Amino acid sequence: MRIDIITIFPEYFGPLSVSLIGKAAERGDISFGVHDLRNWTHDVHRTVDDSPFGGGPGMVMKPEPWGEALDAVASMGAGPGAGPLLVIPTPTGVPFTQRHAARYAAEPWLIFACGRYEGIDGRVADEARSSMRVEEVSIGDYVLAGGEPAVLVMTEAICRLLPGVLGNAESAADDSFGFGGGSSGGRMAGLVEGPAYTRPRAWRDREVPAVLLSGDHRAIARWRRDSALRRTAQNRPDLVFRLLTGSAAADGEEAAGEPPRLDDHDRAVLTEAGFPVTGEDVAH
Ligand code: JAH
């Protein structure tokens, strides 16, 4: 996979040479190109911003350097038949989810465009859409000073799904949200995971749950699912309602025609956790 990043702070991406992603880049499994937007300015001050038409606070990124940068980077090519997907982080984008990470991990070539200030002139994304696919995404409901940290976050979420990058191919399939293992999701699809434990089996008078030492793999799987259901009920009621109602995801990417994800035992655990799980209670 090839990942190009256009930014006014190339040094922000030093972390891409660390840890699992750094190793994958050394092996050539991922190739990164980090490009300074100011390379495509032509004035002595290398200006990338200007004041907004219509007035208001802050500055807007000028379209001309972005147009030239995207033309230049997109013309570099990533092999035959491999057009880039341009991803633009912005607080106004669609929510970036594990589904996006899995879909982006299957792309041969991604280009990330990092805005700063009040964002990039609106014509840049429109113009880019005339020659490539463009997605504007948000990693959460807060405002950053620029898109760079969002690109580091998305790059990590994407690259850990690439074959050979995580090291343990199994752990991605059973992650919280459970989309790592394929289109139908893992055993924990739509839930966050419960707690994990390691040695010692007693620590500061706290015992590891006995079932995890029992060797009864069915009982362990059941206990883990119950823990996941309780933690999801506690921390992510939005995810529980989605499972109960089968409601289309807000990101519009919900797979169609999936089997019911909660059986009677699951519903009993949720009821005990204080959730209304009958059809009447859940309906809107
Ligand atoms: C801020 C350009 N969803 C998080 C997020 C992503 C991008 C930005 N802020 C928040 C941002 C300023 C300029 C992008």
mmCIF file of C-alpha atoms and ligand atoms in Angstrom:
data_model
loop_
_atom_site.group_PDB
_atom_site.id
_atom_site.type_symbol
_atom_site.label_atom_id
_atom_site.label_comp_id
_atom_site.label_asym_id
_atom_site.label_seq_id
_atom_site.Cartn_x
_atom_site.Cartn_y
_atom_site.Cartn_z
ATOM 1 C CA MET A 1 0.000 0.000 0.000
ATOM 2 C CA ARG A 2 1.136 3.531 -0.776
ATOM 3 C CA ILE A 3 0.189 6.458 1.487
ATOM 4 C CA ASP A 4 0.913 10.065 0.497
ATOM 5 C CA ILE A 5 0.404 12.879 2.988
ATOM 6 C CA ILE A 6 0.299 16.576 2.093
ATOM 7 C CA THR A 7 0.886 18.949 5.034
ATOM 8 C CA ILE A 8 2.611 22.186 6.045
ATOM 9 C CA PHE A 9 4.232 20.204 8.914
ATOM 10 C CA PRO A 10 6.060 17.187 7.406
ATOM 11 C CA GLU A 11 7.990 16.755 10.683
ATOM 12 C CA TYR A 12 4.705 15.912 12.387
ATOM 13 C CA PHE A 13 4.891 12.459 10.750
ATOM 14 C CA GLY A 14 8.105 11.255 12.409
ATOM 15 C CA PRO A 15 6.059 8.667 14.377
ATOM 16 C CA LEU A 16 5.399 6.770 11.126
ATOM 17 C CA SER A 17 8.949 5.375 11.391
ATOM 18 C CA VAL A 18 8.259 3.914 14.878
ATOM 19 C CA SER A 19 6.898 0.531 16.010
ATOM 20 C CA LEU A 20 4.805 -1.785 13.815
ATOM 21 C CA ILE A 21 4.176 0.795 11.086
ATOM 22 C CA GLY A 22 7.858 1.772 11.025
ATOM 23 C CA LYS A 23 8.839 -1.898 10.617
ATOM 24 C CA ALA A 24 6.259 -2.410 7.846
ATOM 25 C CA ALA A 25 7.664 0.660 6.061
ATOM 26 C CA GLU A 26 11.234 -0.688 6.411
ATOM 27 C CA ARG A 27 10.110 -3.980 4.842
ATOM 28 C CA GLY A 28 8.414 -2.071 2.005
ATOM 29 C CA ASP A 29 4.928 -3.373 2.898
ATOM 30 C CA ILE A 30 3.819 0.256 3.194
ATOM 31 C CA SER A 31 5.464 3.199 1.449
ATOM 32 C CA PHE A 32 4.920 6.690 2.781
ATOM 33 C CA GLY A 33 5.420 9.935 0.910
ATOM 34 C CA VAL A 34 5.199 13.024 3.140
ATOM 35 C CA HIS A 35 5.020 16.238 1.098
ATOM 36 C CA ASP A 36 5.387 19.857 2.202
ATOM 37 C CA LEU A 37 2.496 21.874 0.753
ATOM 38 C CA ARG A 38 4.814 24.922 0.608
ATOM 39 C CA ASN A 39 6.749 23.164 -2.206
ATOM 40 C CA TRP A 40 3.832 24.243 -4.383
ATOM 41 C CA THR A 41 3.860 27.932 -3.450
ATOM 42 C CA HIS A 42 5.639 30.461 -5.663
ATOM 43 C CA ASP A 43 5.922 33.633 -3.561
ATOM 44 C CA VAL A 44 8.890 34.524 -1.333
ATOM 45 C CA HIS A 45 6.816 34.023 1.815
ATOM 46 C CA ARG A 46 5.553 30.603 0.612
ATOM 47 C CA THR A 47 2.019 31.693 1.522
ATOM 48 C CA VAL A 48 -0.606 28.987 2.038
ATOM 49 C CA ASP A 49 -3.418 31.007 3.703
ATOM 50 C CA ASP A 50 -5.540 34.104 3.183
ATOM 51 C CA SER A 51 -8.499 35.813 4.870
ATOM 52 C CA PRO A 52 -12.004 34.419 4.291
ATOM 53 C CA PHE A 53 -14.366 35.903 1.706
ATOM 54 C CA GLY A 54 -17.468 37.125 3.529
ATOM 55 C CA GLY A 55 -15.446 38.074 6.587
ATOM 56 C CA GLY A 56 -15.054 36.325 9.905
ATOM 57 C CA PRO A 57 -12.218 35.152 12.098
ATOM 58 C CA GLY A 58 -9.164 33.150 11.122
ATOM 59 C CA MET A 59 -7.632 32.247 7.796
ATOM 60 C CA VAL A 60 -8.462 29.814 4.989
ATOM 61 C CA MET A 61 -5.986 27.708 3.003
ATOM 62 C CA LYS A 62 -5.543 29.082 -0.505
ATOM 63 C CA PRO A 63 -6.662 26.772 -3.338
ATOM 64 C CA GLU A 64 -3.697 27.192 -5.740
ATOM 65 C CA PRO A 65 -0.986 25.364 -3.727
ATOM 66 C CA TRP A 66 -3.476 22.578 -2.984
ATOM 67 C CA GLY A 67 -4.435 22.220 -6.656
ATOM 68 C CA GLU A 68 -0.800 21.969 -7.745
ATOM 69 C CA ALA A 69 0.116 19.637 -4.873
ATOM 70 C CA LEU A 70 -2.726 17.242 -5.605
ATOM 71 C CA ASP A 71 -1.962 17.263 -9.359
ATOM 72 C CA ALA A 72 1.715 16.507 -8.649
ATOM 73 C CA VAL A 73 1.179 13.803 -6.026
ATOM 74 C CA ALA A 74 -1.649 12.110 -7.956
ATOM 75 C CA SER A 75 0.577 11.973 -11.065
ATOM 76 C CA MET A 76 3.233 9.999 -9.162
ATOM 77 C CA GLY A 77 1.143 6.828 -9.661
ATOM 78 C CA ALA A 78 1.002 3.654 -7.546
ATOM 79 C CA GLY A 79 0.952 1.075 -10.324
ATOM 80 C CA PRO A 80 -1.419 0.225 -13.191
ATOM 81 C CA GLY A 81 -5.147 0.597 -12.547
ATOM 82 C CA ALA A 82 -4.632 2.051 -9.101
ATOM 83 C CA GLY A 83 -6.264 5.474 -8.816
ATOM 84 C CA PRO A 84 -5.805 7.180 -5.432
ATOM 85 C CA LEU A 85 -8.484 7.739 -2.817
ATOM 86 C CA LEU A 86 -8.156 11.268 -1.397
ATOM 87 C CA VAL A 87 -9.042 11.458 2.315
ATOM 88 C CA ILE A 88 -9.522 14.869 3.935
ATOM 89 C CA PRO A 89 -9.840 15.020 7.743
ATOM 90 C CA THR A 90 -12.252 17.714 8.854
ATOM 91 C CA PRO A 91 -14.600 18.146 11.813
ATOM 92 C CA THR A 92 -17.407 18.479 9.216
ATOM 93 C CA GLY A 93 -16.773 15.057 7.647
ATOM 94 C CA VAL A 94 -18.584 11.734 8.087
ATOM 95 C CA PRO A 95 -17.520 9.817 11.208
ATOM 96 C CA PHE A 96 -14.435 7.652 10.542
ATOM 97 C CA THR A 97 -15.120 4.137 11.896
ATOM 98 C CA GLN A 98 -13.513 0.708 11.932
ATOM 99 C CA ARG A 99 -15.434 0.047 8.704
ATOM 100 C CA HIS A 100 -13.576 2.926 7.029
ATOM 101 C CA ALA A 101 -10.276 1.577 8.360
ATOM 102 C CA ALA A 102 -10.998 -1.857 6.827
ATOM 103 C CA ARG A 103 -12.123 -0.348 3.517
ATOM 104 C CA TYR A 104 -9.099 1.980 3.300
ATOM 105 C CA ALA A 105 -6.769 -0.932 4.160
ATOM 106 C CA ALA A 106 -7.985 -2.644 0.958
ATOM 107 C CA GLU A 107 -7.011 0.383 -1.198
ATOM 108 C CA PRO A 108 -3.665 0.337 -3.006
ATOM 109 C CA TRP A 109 -3.139 4.084 -2.664
ATOM 110 C CA LEU A 110 -4.371 6.737 -0.244
ATOM 111 C CA ILE A 111 -3.642 10.470 -0.304
ATOM 112 C CA PHE A 112 -4.300 12.418 2.912
ATOM 113 C CA ALA A 113 -4.700 16.206 2.727
ATOM 114 C CA CYS A 114 -4.053 17.969 6.052
ATOM 115 C CA GLY A 115 -5.752 21.320 6.474
ATOM 116 C CA ARG A 116 -4.826 23.974 9.041
ATOM 117 C CA TYR A 117 -6.442 27.244 10.163
ATOM 118 C CA GLU A 118 -10.184 27.332 9.362
ATOM 119 C CA GLY A 119 -9.765 24.661 6.674
ATOM 120 C CA ILE A 120 -9.114 24.421 2.925
ATOM 121 C CA ASP A 121 -10.897 26.579 0.303
ATOM 122 C CA GLY A 122 -14.088 24.674 -0.522
ATOM 123 C CA ARG A 123 -13.333 24.483 -4.234
ATOM 124 C CA VAL A 124 -10.322 22.210 -3.680
ATOM 125 C CA ALA A 125 -12.378 19.140 -2.711
ATOM 126 C CA ASP A 126 -14.902 19.887 -5.488
ATOM 127 C CA GLU A 127 -12.118 20.153 -8.081
ATOM 128 C CA ALA A 128 -10.401 16.994 -6.808
ATOM 129 C CA ARG A 129 -13.686 15.085 -7.176
ATOM 130 C CA SER A 130 -13.505 15.670 -10.934
ATOM 131 C CA SER A 131 -10.438 13.413 -11.196
ATOM 132 C CA MET A 132 -10.457 11.119 -8.134
ATOM 133 C CA ARG A 133 -12.571 9.725 -5.320
ATOM 134 C CA VAL A 134 -12.671 12.085 -2.332
ATOM 135 C CA GLU A 135 -13.881 11.394 1.211
ATOM 136 C CA GLU A 136 -14.123 13.986 3.986
ATOM 137 C CA VAL A 137 -13.991 12.255 7.380
ATOM 138 C CA SER A 138 -13.997 13.192 11.079
ATOM 139 C CA ILE A 139 -12.277 11.155 13.796
ATOM 140 C CA GLY A 140 -14.472 12.644 16.522
ATOM 141 C CA ASP A 141 -16.564 15.593 17.628
ATOM 142 C CA TYR A 142 -13.843 18.025 18.633
ATOM 143 C CA VAL A 143 -11.795 20.613 16.779
ATOM 144 C CA LEU A 144 -8.049 20.201 16.294
ATOM 145 C CA ALA A 145 -5.589 22.831 15.083
ATOM 146 C CA GLY A 146 -5.133 20.821 11.876
ATOM 147 C CA GLY A 147 -5.702 17.481 10.186
ATOM 148 C CA GLU A 148 -2.253 16.024 11.023
ATOM 149 C CA PRO A 149 -3.107 14.173 14.252
ATOM 150 C CA ALA A 150 -6.234 12.753 12.594
ATOM 151 C CA VAL A 151 -4.058 11.379 9.779
ATOM 152 C CA LEU A 152 -1.727 9.698 12.283
ATOM 153 C CA VAL A 153 -4.757 8.161 13.996
ATOM 154 C CA MET A 154 -6.321 6.907 10.744
ATOM 155 C CA THR A 155 -2.982 5.631 9.434
ATOM 156 C CA GLU A 156 -2.534 3.527 12.558
ATOM 157 C CA ALA A 157 -6.097 2.167 12.385
ATOM 158 C CA ILE A 158 -5.597 1.272 8.694
ATOM 159 C CA CYS A 159 -2.045 -0.079 8.729
ATOM 160 C CA ARG A 160 -2.546 -2.436 11.676
ATOM 161 C CA LEU A 161 -5.121 -4.254 9.491
ATOM 162 C CA LEU A 162 -2.622 -4.892 6.656
ATOM 163 C CA PRO A 163 -1.449 -8.512 6.345
ATOM 164 C CA GLY A 164 1.715 -9.039 8.366
ATOM 165 C CA VAL A 165 1.692 -5.633 10.106
ATOM 166 C CA LEU A 166 -0.040 -6.558 13.374
ATOM 167 C CA GLY A 167 1.966 -9.737 13.830
ATOM 168 C CA ASN A 168 -1.008 -11.595 15.298
ATOM 169 C CA ALA A 169 -3.620 -11.882 12.546
ATOM 170 C CA GLU A 170 -6.233 -13.164 15.024
ATOM 171 C CA SER A 171 -6.316 -10.191 17.331
ATOM 172 C CA ALA A 172 -7.737 -7.837 14.673
ATOM 173 C CA ALA A 173 -10.804 -10.048 14.083
ATOM 174 C CA ASP A 174 -11.856 -10.018 17.751
ATOM 175 C CA ASP A 175 -11.190 -6.341 18.458
ATOM 176 C CA SER A 176 -13.731 -4.019 19.899
ATOM 177 C CA PHE A 177 -16.218 -3.284 17.069
ATOM 178 C CA GLY A 178 -15.168 -6.634 15.584
ATOM 179 C CA PHE A 179 -14.941 -5.636 11.906
ATOM 180 C CA GLY A 180 -11.354 -6.730 11.439
ATOM 181 C CA GLY A 181 -12.100 -10.303 10.406
ATOM 182 C CA GLY A 182 -14.196 -9.642 7.309
ATOM 183 C CA SER A 183 -17.498 -8.182 6.137
ATOM 184 C CA SER A 184 -19.674 -10.045 8.679
ATOM 185 C CA GLY A 185 -17.553 -8.989 11.644
ATOM 186 C CA GLY A 186 -15.974 -11.033 14.444
ATOM 187 C CA ARG A 187 -17.543 -12.645 17.483
ATOM 188 C CA MET A 188 -17.762 -9.276 19.215
ATOM 189 C CA ALA A 189 -19.279 -7.427 16.238
ATOM 190 C CA GLY A 190 -20.760 -4.116 17.365
ATOM 191 C CA LEU A 191 -19.535 -4.403 20.979
ATOM 192 C CA VAL A 192 -16.555 -3.091 22.901
ATOM 193 C CA GLU A 193 -14.481 -5.772 24.610
ATOM 194 C CA GLY A 194 -14.504 -6.525 28.326
ATOM 195 C CA PRO A 195 -11.387 -6.528 30.522
ATOM 196 C CA ALA A 196 -8.304 -8.686 29.876
ATOM 197 C CA TYR A 197 -6.011 -10.247 32.490
ATOM 198 C CA THR A 198 -2.513 -11.725 32.728
ATOM 199 C CA ARG A 199 -0.190 -13.083 35.447
ATOM 200 C CA PRO A 200 -0.059 -13.028 38.408
ATOM 201 C CA ARG A 201 -3.427 -14.724 39.092
ATOM 202 C CA ALA A 202 -3.672 -12.831 42.405
ATOM 203 C CA TRP A 203 -2.417 -9.236 42.615
ATOM 204 C CA ARG A 204 -2.967 -6.906 45.609
ATOM 205 C CA ASP A 205 -5.712 -9.249 46.839
ATOM 206 C CA ARG A 206 -7.455 -9.114 43.470
ATOM 207 C CA GLU A 207 -8.081 -12.491 41.783
ATOM 208 C CA VAL A 208 -8.389 -13.043 38.063
ATOM 209 C CA PRO A 209 -11.952 -14.300 37.328
ATOM 210 C CA ALA A 210 -11.843 -18.063 37.957
ATOM 211 C CA VAL A 211 -13.551 -18.980 34.682
ATOM 212 C CA LEU A 212 -10.512 -17.710 32.748
ATOM 213 C CA LEU A 213 -8.356 -20.340 34.520
ATOM 214 C CA SER A 214 -10.904 -23.141 34.062
ATOM 215 C CA GLY A 215 -9.823 -24.383 30.648
ATOM 216 C CA ASP A 216 -13.535 -24.475 29.673
ATOM 217 C CA HIS A 217 -13.331 -22.639 26.359
ATOM 218 C CA ARG A 218 -17.080 -22.378 25.818
ATOM 219 C CA ALA A 219 -17.554 -20.943 29.320
ATOM 220 C CA ILE A 220 -14.682 -18.515 28.702
ATOM 221 C CA ALA A 221 -16.205 -17.337 25.406
ATOM 222 C CA ARG A 222 -19.602 -16.873 27.121
ATOM 223 C CA TRP A 223 -18.014 -14.956 30.027
ATOM 224 C CA ARG A 224 -16.128 -12.707 27.605
ATOM 225 C CA ARG A 225 -19.284 -11.963 25.661
ATOM 226 C CA ASP A 226 -21.209 -11.172 28.845
ATOM 227 C CA SER A 227 -18.392 -8.846 29.963
ATOM 228 C CA ALA A 228 -18.432 -7.162 26.571
ATOM 229 C CA LEU A 229 -22.218 -6.701 26.729
ATOM 230 C CA ARG A 230 -22.041 -5.195 30.247
ATOM 231 C CA ARG A 231 -19.213 -2.813 29.377
ATOM 232 C CA THR A 232 -20.927 -1.780 26.150
ATOM 233 C CA ALA A 233 -24.180 -1.149 28.078
ATOM 234 C CA GLN A 234 -22.248 0.948 30.613
ATOM 235 C CA ASN A 235 -20.026 2.960 28.282
ATOM 236 C CA ARG A 236 -21.661 2.824 24.843
ATOM 237 C CA PRO A 237 -25.462 2.770 25.024
ATOM 238 C CA ASP A 238 -25.446 4.032 21.412
ATOM 239 C CA LEU A 239 -23.880 0.719 20.300
ATOM 240 C CA VAL A 240 -26.417 -1.332 22.297
ATOM 241 C CA PHE A 241 -29.356 0.516 20.711
ATOM 242 C CA ARG A 242 -27.866 -0.107 17.295
ATOM 243 C CA LEU A 243 -27.663 -3.857 17.964
ATOM 244 C CA LEU A 244 -31.155 -4.001 19.479
ATOM 245 C CA THR A 245 -32.864 -2.112 16.686
ATOM 246 C CA GLY A 246 -30.687 -3.199 13.785
ATOM 247 C CA SER A 247 -30.838 0.490 12.855
ATOM 248 C CA ALA A 248 -28.855 1.598 9.833
ATOM 249 C CA ALA A 249 -25.521 2.965 10.927
ATOM 250 C CA ALA A 250 -25.154 6.726 11.020
ATOM 251 C CA ASP A 251 -22.143 6.255 8.749
ATOM 252 C CA GLY A 252 -24.372 4.668 6.101
ATOM 253 C CA GLU A 253 -22.067 1.668 5.811
ATOM 254 C CA GLU A 254 -24.032 -0.957 7.709
ATOM 255 C CA ALA A 255 -23.892 -4.305 5.896
ATOM 256 C CA ALA A 256 -27.348 -5.450 4.770
ATOM 257 C CA GLY A 257 -29.018 -8.751 5.609
ATOM 258 C CA GLU A 258 -26.988 -9.692 8.675
ATOM 259 C CA PRO A 259 -28.208 -12.287 11.188
ATOM 260 C CA PRO A 260 -29.641 -11.082 14.520
ATOM 261 C CA ARG A 261 -26.701 -10.193 16.703
ATOM 262 C CA LEU A 262 -28.297 -10.634 20.145
ATOM 263 C CA ASP A 263 -29.760 -13.943 21.348
ATOM 264 C CA ASP A 264 -31.972 -14.497 24.426
ATOM 265 C CA HIS A 265 -28.984 -14.921 26.734
ATOM 266 C CA ASP A 266 -27.483 -11.625 25.466
ATOM 267 C CA ARG A 267 -30.808 -9.875 26.062
ATOM 268 C CA ALA A 268 -31.003 -11.258 29.607
ATOM 269 C CA VAL A 269 -27.510 -9.886 30.338
ATOM 270 C CA LEU A 270 -28.539 -6.469 28.978
ATOM 271 C CA THR A 271 -31.753 -6.475 31.025
ATOM 272 C CA GLU A 272 -29.683 -7.166 34.141
ATOM 273 C CA ALA A 273 -27.441 -4.252 33.112
ATOM 274 C CA GLY A 274 -30.531 -2.028 33.139
ATOM 275 C CA PHE A 275 -31.377 -2.004 29.450
ATOM 276 C CA PRO A 276 -34.869 -2.147 27.951
ATOM 277 C CA VAL A 277 -34.554 -4.922 25.361
ATOM 278 C CA THR A 278 -38.139 -5.628 24.254
ATOM 279 C CA GLY A 279 -39.322 -4.432 20.839
ATOM 280 C CA GLU A 280 -41.863 -1.909 22.220
ATOM 281 C CA ASP A 281 -39.314 -0.287 24.554
ATOM 282 C CA VAL A 282 -36.609 -0.022 21.930
ATOM 283 C CA ALA A 283 -38.714 1.295 19.027
ATOM 284 C CA HIS A 284 -37.466 4.851 18.434
HETATM 285 C C1 JAH B 1 -8.985 21.372 12.193
HETATM 286 C C2 JAH B 1 -8.314 21.336 9.498
HETATM 287 N N1 JAH B 1 -12.375 15.073 13.596
HETATM 288 C C3 JAH B 1 -11.236 15.646 14.183
HETATM 289 C C4 JAH B 1 -10.674 16.799 13.410
HETATM 290 C C5 JAH B 1 -10.126 16.637 12.156
HETATM 291 C C6 JAH B 1 -9.606 17.746 11.491
HETATM 292 C C7 JAH B 1 -9.647 18.997 12.110
HETATM 293 N N2 JAH B 1 -10.182 19.103 13.327
HETATM 294 C C8 JAH B 1 -10.697 18.048 13.968
HETATM 295 C C9 JAH B 1 -9.121 20.207 11.453
HETATM 296 C C10 JAH B 1 -8.499 22.529 11.571
HETATM 297 C C11 JAH B 1 -8.168 22.503 10.228
HETATM 298 C C12 JAH B 1 -8.783 20.188 10.107
#
